[in-house]
CSV table of C-alpha atoms in Angstrom, one decimal:
chain,number,residue,atom,x,y,z
A,1,MET,CA,239.5,230.1,246.1
A,2,HIS,CA,237.1,229.6,249.6
A,3,THR,CA,238.0,226.4,250.6
A,4,ARG,CA,235.0,224.9,252.7
A,5,SER,CA,236.0,221.8,255.3
A,6,VAL,CA,233.3,219.5,256.6
A,7,VAL,CA,232.2,220.4,259.2
A,8,SER,CA,228.9,219.2,259.9
A,9,TYR,CA,230.4,216.4,262.4
A,10,MET,CA,229.4,215.6,266.2
A,11,PHE,CA,232.7,215.0,268.5
A,12,GLU,CA,233.2,213.9,271.5
A,13,LEU,CA,235.3,215.4,274.5
A,14,LYS,CA,237.1,213.9,277.5
A,15,VAL,CA,236.3,215.5,280.8
A,16,VAL,CA,238.1,214.5,283.9
A,17,SER,CA,236.4,215.8,287.1
A,18,LYS,CA,239.1,215.3,290.9
A,19,LYS,CA,236.3,216.3,293.1
A,20,ARG,CA,232.6,215.5,294.1
A,21,ASN,CA,231.7,219.2,292.5
A,22,GLU,CA,233.6,220.8,290.1
A,23,MET,CA,233.5,223.5,287.5
A,24,ILE,CA,235.5,222.5,284.6
A,25,ASP,CA,235.9,225.3,282.0
A,26,ILE,CA,235.9,223.3,278.5
A,27,THR,CA,235.8,227.0,276.5
A,28,ASN,CA,239.0,226.2,274.4
A,29,ASP,CA,238.3,222.9,273.8
A,30,ILE,CA,235.0,223.9,272.1
A,31,GLN,CA,237.3,226.8,270.1
A,32,ASN,CA,239.8,223.9,269.2
A,33,ILE,CA,237.3,221.7,267.7
A,34,VAL,CA,235.8,224.7,266.0
A,35,ASP,CA,239.0,225.5,264.6
A,36,LYS,CA,240.1,222.0,263.6
A,37,LYS,CA,237.1,221.7,261.6
A,38,ASN,CA,236.8,225.2,260.3
A,39,LEU,CA,233.7,225.8,261.3
A,40,GLN,CA,233.0,229.7,259.7
A,41,GLU,CA,229.3,230.6,260.3
A,42,GLY,CA,226.6,228.5,262.6
A,43,HIS,CA,226.4,227.4,265.8
A,44,VAL,CA,227.6,224.7,268.3
A,45,ILE,CA,225.5,222.3,270.4
A,46,ILE,CA,227.2,221.2,273.6
A,47,TYR,CA,225.3,217.8,275.0
A,48,VAL,CA,226.3,216.6,278.7
A,49,PRO,CA,225.7,212.7,278.5
A,50,HIS,CA,225.2,212.2,282.3
A,51,THR,CA,222.5,212.7,284.6
A,52,THR,CA,224.4,213.7,287.7
A,53,ALA,CA,226.5,216.6,285.5
A,54,GLY,CA,225.2,219.3,283.7
A,55,ILE,CA,227.0,222.3,281.7
A,56,THR,CA,226.5,226.1,282.6
A,57,ILE,CA,227.9,229.8,280.3
A,58,ASN,CA,229.2,231.8,283.4
A,59,GLU,CA,232.3,233.9,284.7
A,60,GLY,CA,236.2,232.2,283.5
A,61,VAL,CA,238.3,235.1,285.4
A,62,ASP,CA,237.5,235.3,288.9
A,63,PRO,CA,237.6,231.6,290.0
A,64,ASN,CA,235.6,232.7,293.3
A,65,VAL,CA,232.4,233.6,291.3
A,66,GLN,CA,232.7,229.1,290.5
A,67,ARG,CA,232.7,228.7,294.1
A,68,ASP,CA,230.0,230.8,295.1
A,69,ILE,CA,227.6,229.1,292.4
A,70,ILE,CA,228.9,225.5,293.4
A,71,GLU,CA,227.9,226.6,297.4
A,72,THR,CA,224.8,228.5,296.4
A,73,LEU,CA,223.7,224.7,294.7
A,74,LYS,CA,224.9,223.0,297.5
A,75,ARG,CA,222.8,225.4,299.8
A,76,THR,CA,219.6,224.8,297.9
A,77,VAL,CA,220.4,221.5,296.8
A,78,PRO,CA,222.1,219.6,299.8
A,79,GLU,CA,224.4,216.8,299.6
A,80,ARG,CA,222.6,215.2,302.4
A,81,GLY,CA,218.8,215.3,303.0
A,82,ASP,CA,215.8,213.0,303.0
A,83,TYR,CA,215.9,211.8,299.0
A,84,HIS,CA,214.2,208.4,298.3
A,85,HIS,CA,217.5,207.5,295.5
A,86,SER,CA,219.5,205.3,297.4
A,87,GLU,CA,222.5,205.8,295.5
A,88,GLY,CA,223.7,209.2,297.6
A,89,ASN,CA,223.6,211.5,294.8
A,90,SER,CA,220.3,212.8,294.6
A,91,ASP,CA,221.1,216.2,294.9
A,92,ALA,CA,223.7,216.0,291.8
A,93,HIS,CA,220.8,214.7,289.4
A,94,ILE,CA,218.7,217.5,290.8
A,95,LYS,CA,221.4,219.9,290.3
A,96,ALA,CA,221.6,218.3,286.2
A,97,SER,CA,218.3,219.4,285.7
A,98,LEU,CA,218.7,223.4,287.2
A,99,LEU,CA,221.7,224.0,285.3
A,100,GLY,CA,220.6,222.0,282.2
A,101,SER,CA,222.0,219.5,279.7
A,102,SER,CA,223.0,221.1,277.1
A,103,VAL,CA,224.0,225.1,275.6
A,104,THR,CA,223.9,226.5,272.8
A,105,ILE,CA,226.7,229.2,271.1
A,106,LEU,CA,227.0,230.8,267.4
A,107,VAL,CA,230.0,230.7,265.9
A,108,GLU,CA,230.8,233.8,263.5
A,109,ASP,CA,234.1,234.1,261.8
A,110,ASN,CA,235.4,230.8,263.1
A,111,ARG,CA,235.3,232.1,266.7
A,112,LEU,CA,232.5,231.2,269.3
A,113,ILE,CA,230.4,233.9,270.3
A,114,LEU,CA,230.9,234.6,273.9
A,115,GLY,CA,230.7,237.1,276.0
A,116,THR,CA,233.3,239.5,277.7
A,117,TRP,CA,233.6,237.0,280.5
A,118,GLN,CA,231.8,234.3,279.0
A,119,HIS,CA,233.2,230.7,279.2
A,120,ILE,CA,231.7,227.5,279.3
A,121,PHE,CA,231.9,225.5,282.3
A,122,PHE,CA,231.2,221.2,282.5
A,123,TYR,CA,229.6,220.8,286.0
A,124,GLU,CA,229.7,217.7,287.6
A,125,GLY,CA,227.4,217.2,290.4
A,126,ASP,CA,228.8,213.8,291.6
A,127,GLY,CA,233.0,213.2,291.1
A,128,PRO,CA,235.4,212.2,290.7
A,129,ARG,CA,234.5,210.8,287.3
A,130,ASN,CA,235.6,210.1,283.5
A,131,ARG,CA,233.0,212.1,282.1
A,132,ARG,CA,231.7,212.4,278.1
A,133,VAL,CA,230.5,216.0,276.4
A,134,TYR,CA,229.6,215.6,272.3
A,135,VAL,CA,229.7,218.9,270.5
A,136,ASP,CA,227.5,219.0,267.2
A,137,LEU,CA,228.7,221.8,265.1
A,138,VAL,CA,225.9,223.7,262.9
A,139,PRO,CA,227.4,225.3,260.1
A,140,ARG,CA,224.9,228.0,258.1
B,1,MET,CA,219.8,203.6,246.7
B,2,HIS,CA,219.3,205.3,250.1
B,3,THR,CA,215.8,207.2,249.5
B,4,ARG,CA,215.7,209.9,252.1
B,5,SER,CA,213.0,210.3,253.9
B,6,VAL,CA,211.3,214.1,254.0
B,7,VAL,CA,212.5,215.2,257.6
B,8,SER,CA,212.0,218.8,258.3
B,9,TYR,CA,209.1,218.9,259.7
B,10,MET,CA,207.7,220.0,263.0
B,11,PHE,CA,204.9,217.7,264.8
B,12,GLU,CA,203.0,218.0,268.0
B,13,LEU,CA,202.8,215.5,270.7
B,14,LYS,CA,199.7,215.2,273.2
B,15,VAL,CA,200.9,214.2,276.8
B,16,VAL,CA,198.3,214.3,279.5
B,17,SER,CA,199.0,214.9,283.4
B,18,LYS,CA,197.4,213.1,285.9
B,19,LYS,CA,198.9,215.0,289.1
B,20,ARG,CA,199.8,218.4,290.1
B,21,ASN,CA,203.3,217.6,289.9
B,22,GLU,CA,204.3,215.4,287.3
B,23,MET,CA,207.2,214.0,285.5
B,24,ILE,CA,206.3,212.2,282.6
B,25,ASP,CA,208.8,209.6,280.4
B,26,ILE,CA,208.1,211.1,276.7
B,27,THR,CA,211.3,209.1,275.8
B,28,ASN,CA,210.0,206.4,273.4
B,29,ASP,CA,207.5,209.6,271.8
B,30,ILE,CA,210.5,211.6,270.6
B,31,GLN,CA,212.4,208.3,269.1
B,32,ASN,CA,208.5,206.8,267.2
B,33,ILE,CA,208.6,210.8,265.6
B,34,VAL,CA,213.1,209.9,264.8
B,35,ASP,CA,211.7,206.6,263.4
B,36,LYS,CA,208.7,207.5,261.3
B,37,LYS,CA,210.4,210.3,259.8
B,38,ASN,CA,213.4,208.8,259.1
B,39,LEU,CA,215.5,211.9,260.6
B,40,GLN,CA,219.2,209.8,260.3
B,41,GLU,CA,221.4,212.6,261.3
B,42,GLY,CA,221.0,215.5,263.0
B,43,HIS,CA,219.0,217.3,265.7
B,44,VAL,CA,215.6,217.4,267.2
B,45,ILE,CA,214.3,220.6,269.2
B,46,ILE,CA,211.6,219.6,272.0
B,47,TYR,CA,209.3,222.9,272.6
B,48,VAL,CA,206.8,222.9,275.9
B,49,PRO,CA,204.7,226.1,274.8
B,50,HIS,CA,203.1,226.4,278.6
B,51,THR,CA,204.0,228.5,281.0
B,52,THR,CA,203.4,226.1,284.2
B,53,ALA,CA,205.4,223.0,282.6
B,54,GLY,CA,209.1,222.8,281.7
B,55,ILE,CA,211.4,219.7,279.8
B,56,THR,CA,213.7,218.2,281.6
B,57,ILE,CA,216.9,215.2,280.7
B,58,ASN,CA,217.4,213.2,284.3
B,59,GLU,CA,217.9,209.1,284.9
B,60,GLY,CA,214.7,207.3,283.9
B,61,VAL,CA,215.7,204.0,285.6
B,62,ASP,CA,215.0,204.4,289.4
B,63,PRO,CA,212.2,206.1,289.5
B,64,ASN,CA,213.2,207.5,293.1
B,65,VAL,CA,215.6,209.9,291.1
B,66,GLN,CA,212.0,211.7,289.8
B,67,ARG,CA,210.4,211.6,293.2
B,68,ASP,CA,214.1,213.3,294.7
B,69,ILE,CA,213.4,215.9,291.8
B,70,ILE,CA,209.7,217.2,292.6
B,71,GLU,CA,210.2,216.8,296.1
B,72,THR,CA,213.0,219.2,295.8
B,73,LEU,CA,211.7,221.5,293.6
B,74,LYS,CA,208.6,221.5,296.2
B,75,ARG,CA,210.7,222.8,299.1
B,76,THR,CA,212.2,224.8,296.8
B,77,VAL,CA,209.5,226.7,295.7
B,78,PRO,CA,206.3,225.8,297.8
B,79,GLU,CA,203.3,226.0,296.3
B,80,ARG,CA,201.9,228.0,299.3
B,81,GLY,CA,203.6,231.6,299.3
B,82,ASP,CA,203.6,235.0,299.7
B,83,TYR,CA,202.8,235.5,296.0
B,84,HIS,CA,201.5,237.9,294.1
B,85,HIS,CA,199.9,236.0,291.0
B,86,SER,CA,196.0,234.7,292.1
B,87,GLU,CA,195.9,231.9,290.5
B,88,GLY,CA,197.5,229.5,292.7
B,89,ASN,CA,200.3,228.6,290.8
B,90,SER,CA,202.5,230.8,291.5
B,91,ASP,CA,205.6,228.0,292.3
B,92,ALA,CA,204.5,225.9,288.7
B,93,HIS,CA,205.7,229.1,286.0
B,94,ILE,CA,208.6,229.4,288.4
B,95,LYS,CA,209.7,225.5,288.4
B,96,ALA,CA,208.8,225.8,284.6
B,97,SER,CA,211.3,228.6,284.5
B,98,LEU,CA,214.2,226.6,286.4
B,99,LEU,CA,213.9,223.6,284.3
B,100,GLY,CA,213.5,225.2,281.0
B,101,SER,CA,211.0,225.1,277.7
B,102,SER,CA,213.0,223.7,275.6
B,103,VAL,CA,215.9,220.8,275.0
B,104,THR,CA,218.4,220.0,272.1
B,105,ILE,CA,218.9,216.5,271.7
B,106,LEU,CA,221.5,215.1,268.8
B,107,VAL,CA,220.9,212.3,266.5
B,108,GLU,CA,222.9,209.4,265.0
B,109,ASP,CA,222.2,206.4,262.7
B,110,ASN,CA,218.7,207.3,263.4
B,111,ARG,CA,218.8,207.5,267.3
B,112,LEU,CA,218.1,209.7,269.7
B,113,ILE,CA,222.1,209.9,271.2
B,114,LEU,CA,221.2,209.7,275.3
B,115,GLY,CA,223.8,208.6,278.0
B,116,THR,CA,223.5,205.3,279.2
B,117,TRP,CA,220.7,206.7,282.2
B,118,GLN,CA,218.9,209.5,280.1
B,119,HIS,CA,215.4,210.1,279.7
B,120,ILE,CA,214.0,213.0,278.3
B,121,PHE,CA,210.4,214.0,280.3
B,122,PHE,CA,207.8,216.8,280.6
B,123,TYR,CA,207.7,218.2,284.4
B,124,GLU,CA,204.4,218.7,284.7
B,125,GLY,CA,203.4,222.0,287.0
B,126,ASP,CA,200.0,222.6,287.5
B,127,GLY,CA,198.2,219.4,286.3
B,128,PRO,CA,196.4,217.1,286.0
B,129,ARG,CA,195.9,219.0,282.0
B,130,ASN,CA,196.1,218.1,278.6
B,131,ARG,CA,199.6,219.3,277.2
B,132,ARG,CA,201.1,219.4,274.5
B,133,VAL,CA,205.3,219.2,273.0
B,134,TYR,CA,206.7,221.1,269.8
B,135,VAL,CA,209.6,218.2,268.1
B,136,ASP,CA,210.9,220.2,265.6
B,137,LEU,CA,213.3,217.7,263.4
B,138,VAL,CA,216.2,219.5,262.2
B,139,PRO,CA,218.6,217.5,259.7
B,140,ARG,CA,222.3,217.7,259.0
C,1,MET,CA,206.7,233.9,242.6
C,2,HIS,CA,207.7,233.4,246.4
C,3,THR,CA,210.5,235.5,246.9
C,4,ARG,CA,213.3,233.6,249.6
C,5,SER,CA,214.7,236.6,251.3
C,6,VAL,CA,218.3,235.7,253.0
C,7,VAL,CA,217.5,234.6,256.2
C,8,SER,CA,220.7,233.4,257.8
C,9,TYR,CA,221.5,236.1,259.8
C,10,MET,CA,222.9,237.1,263.6
C,11,PHE,CA,220.9,239.9,265.0
C,12,GLU,CA,221.8,242.3,268.0
C,13,LEU,CA,219.3,243.6,270.2
C,14,LYS,CA,220.3,246.6,272.7
C,15,VAL,CA,218.4,246.1,276.2
C,16,VAL,CA,218.0,248.8,278.9
C,17,SER,CA,217.6,247.7,282.5
C,18,LYS,CA,216.2,250.0,285.0
C,19,LYS,CA,216.1,247.9,287.6
C,20,ARG,CA,218.9,245.4,289.8
C,21,ASN,CA,216.0,242.4,288.8
C,22,GLU,CA,213.8,243.0,286.2
C,23,MET,CA,212.1,241.0,283.6
C,24,ILE,CA,212.5,242.5,280.2
C,25,ASP,CA,209.3,241.3,277.3
C,26,ILE,CA,211.3,241.4,274.7
C,27,THR,CA,208.7,239.1,272.4
C,28,ASN,CA,207.8,241.9,269.8
C,29,ASP,CA,211.5,242.6,269.2
C,30,ILE,CA,211.7,239.4,268.4
C,31,GLN,CA,208.8,238.7,266.3
C,32,ASN,CA,210.1,241.9,264.0
C,33,ILE,CA,213.5,240.6,263.4
C,34,VAL,CA,211.6,237.4,262.1
C,35,ASP,CA,209.1,239.9,260.4
C,36,LYS,CA,212.2,242.2,258.8
C,37,LYS,CA,214.2,238.9,258.0
C,38,ASN,CA,211.2,237.3,256.1
C,39,LEU,CA,212.2,233.6,258.5
C,40,GLN,CA,209.2,231.1,257.5
C,41,GLU,CA,210.2,228.4,258.5
C,42,GLY,CA,212.6,227.0,260.8
C,43,HIS,CA,214.1,228.5,264.6
C,44,VAL,CA,215.3,231.0,265.9
C,45,ILE,CA,218.2,230.9,268.7
C,46,ILE,CA,218.5,234.0,271.0
C,47,TYR,CA,221.6,234.0,273.7
C,48,VAL,CA,222.4,236.2,275.5
C,49,PRO,CA,225.8,237.5,276.0
C,50,HIS,CA,226.4,238.3,279.8
C,51,THR,CA,227.0,237.1,283.0
C,52,THR,CA,224.5,238.2,285.7
C,53,ALA,CA,222.2,238.3,283.1
C,54,GLY,CA,219.8,235.3,281.3
C,55,ILE,CA,216.6,234.5,279.3
C,56,THR,CA,213.7,232.9,280.1
C,57,ILE,CA,210.1,232.7,278.8
C,58,ASN,CA,207.3,232.5,280.8
C,59,GLU,CA,203.9,234.2,281.3
C,60,GLY,CA,203.9,237.9,279.9
C,61,VAL,CA,199.7,238.6,280.7
C,62,ASP,CA,200.2,239.2,284.0
C,63,PRO,CA,202.7,241.4,285.5
C,64,ASN,CA,202.2,239.2,288.7
C,65,VAL,CA,204.4,236.4,287.8
C,66,GLN,CA,207.4,238.3,286.5
C,67,ARG,CA,206.9,239.4,290.3
C,68,ASP,CA,206.8,236.1,291.3
C,69,ILE,CA,209.5,234.5,289.7
C,70,ILE,CA,212.3,237.3,290.2
C,71,GLU,CA,210.8,237.8,294.4
C,72,THR,CA,211.1,234.4,294.7
C,73,LEU,CA,215.1,233.7,293.1
C,74,LYS,CA,216.0,236.5,295.3
C,75,ARG,CA,214.7,234.4,298.6
C,76,THR,CA,216.5,231.7,296.7
C,77,VAL,CA,220.1,233.1,295.9
C,78,PRO,CA,219.5,236.4,298.7
C,79,GLU,CA,221.8,239.4,297.3
C,80,ARG,CA,223.7,239.7,300.5
C,81,GLY,CA,225.5,236.6,301.4
C,82,ASP,CA,228.5,234.2,302.8
C,83,TYR,CA,230.2,234.8,298.9
C,84,HIS,CA,233.7,234.8,297.9
C,85,HIS,CA,233.0,237.3,294.9
C,86,SER,CA,234.3,241.0,295.5
C,87,GLU,CA,231.8,242.7,293.5
C,88,GLY,CA,228.2,242.1,295.1
C,89,ASN,CA,226.8,240.5,292.0
C,90,SER,CA,227.8,237.0,293.1
C,91,ASP,CA,223.8,236.3,293.1
C,92,ALA,CA,223.4,237.1,289.6
C,93,HIS,CA,225.9,235.1,288.5
C,94,ILE,CA,224.1,232.4,290.2
C,95,LYS,CA,220.1,233.4,288.7
C,96,ALA,CA,222.0,233.3,284.9
C,97,SER,CA,222.9,229.9,285.7
C,98,LEU,CA,219.8,228.9,287.0
C,99,LEU,CA,218.2,230.2,284.0
C,100,GLY,CA,220.5,230.0,281.1
C,101,SER,CA,222.1,232.1,278.7
C,102,SER,CA,219.9,230.8,275.7
C,103,VAL,CA,216.2,229.8,274.2
C,104,THR,CA,215.6,227.7,270.8
C,105,ILE,CA,211.6,228.9,269.4
C,106,LEU,CA,210.3,227.3,266.3
C,107,VAL,CA,208.8,229.4,263.6
C,108,GLU,CA,206.4,228.8,261.3
C,109,ASP,CA,204.6,230.8,258.8
C,110,ASN,CA,206.8,233.5,259.9
C,111,ARG,CA,205.4,233.5,263.2
C,112,LEU,CA,207.5,232.6,266.8
C,113,ILE,CA,205.3,229.1,267.4
C,114,LEU,CA,205.1,230.7,271.4
C,115,GLY,CA,201.9,229.4,273.9
C,116,THR,CA,199.4,231.1,274.3
C,117,TRP,CA,200.8,232.6,277.2
C,118,GLN,CA,204.2,232.4,276.5
C,119,HIS,CA,206.6,235.5,276.4
C,120,ILE,CA,210.2,235.9,275.8
C,121,PHE,CA,211.9,237.5,278.6
C,122,PHE,CA,215.3,238.8,279.1
C,123,TYR,CA,216.5,238.2,282.5
C,124,GLU,CA,218.3,241.0,284.2
C,125,GLY,CA,219.9,240.5,287.8
C,126,ASP,CA,222.7,243.2,288.2
C,127,GLY,CA,221.2,246.1,286.3
C,128,PRO,CA,220.5,249.2,285.5
C,129,ARG,CA,222.7,248.5,282.4
C,130,ASN,CA,222.9,248.6,279.1
C,131,ARG,CA,222.6,245.0,277.6
C,132,ARG,CA,222.7,242.9,274.5
C,133,VAL,CA,221.5,240.2,273.3
C,134,TYR,CA,222.2,238.1,269.8
C,135,VAL,CA,219.4,236.4,267.8
C,136,ASP,CA,220.5,233.4,265.2
C,137,LEU,CA,217.8,232.9,261.6
C,138,VAL,CA,217.9,229.0,261.2
C,139,PRO,CA,215.4,228.6,258.2
C,140,ARG,CA,214.6,225.1,257.9
């Protein structure tokens, strides 16, 4: 008999950043939640409840890709500029909107369906900080 | 007895923009729909059916953040440029793709689960115009 | 009697790109899947499992809009630059994160609910290549 676990639940993941701009690989953390709650088929919504951080999926094998993403975003949206917001983190707010606050990933046979090189990254734009990520499992 | 309302339904929200570039806070409108239809647990998909407008989540307390986002997008994708599309709104099309056409927000205990500073903004790139936003409630 | 088809299923769409940077209209392919599986009401999640390609919704009538999007992205994130990743496609990785890896589209009466000018585009950033797109139908 196939036992169906209770999978419909929202989780909170804690993320600790150490630099001002940083991409933190959370792929294993998300897969662990999928495992633990036994989500067999469906999708996962990963949501960042911050306005100076975002979430993105990109290559996770060569760390130089992360470096190139961080540096290109810095060049396009510089830390110092003619900004009006007085907290000195306008660049991080803008990067948050460019990357987006959530990603959706499909799940099949209890596995996140990611491409060969795809990893899930929390994008820190105004660290170091203690951050949170919400993970919602949506079974079929 | 707990009465479960019919929550699975698509709504249309009307948005009226007054400037060419503008961020319009629609957080309360979305929460009102969640309230009215009594969505207790699940998520909301908010979709913009336009190609010169987008949607984004960012800080809603200091309006200077919105100003910085609008001005940085203008600087990165100027209104006047070496564009091929003849309608004079190529910049708005590009901004629409950079910000995206939809956001997904989790719902718990009949409340949108947003971070402390997060508000939901309709991004107008080619106003003033009468615009629409589709809101789909997905119960757990 | 209304016959309800089995609609909960994940599909794979093959996309063949011919240029390094290209926007490929996949709207009809997605609508065909919605038709074939008889998804009446719900939404569709379209996911790109690549790190040098993305997905976006934009105007599909005047091809100059696509040209302007491609050229503006090229100008903002040039192919040649001071990059660390050695494969010569850092620009494509960055564009993938700017556009995003998935879109969600609502479905009503067996039709994708798109705006008048909206088409769904696979964004190729490092072609020509054989690519894949995952399509997940989520009935109400």
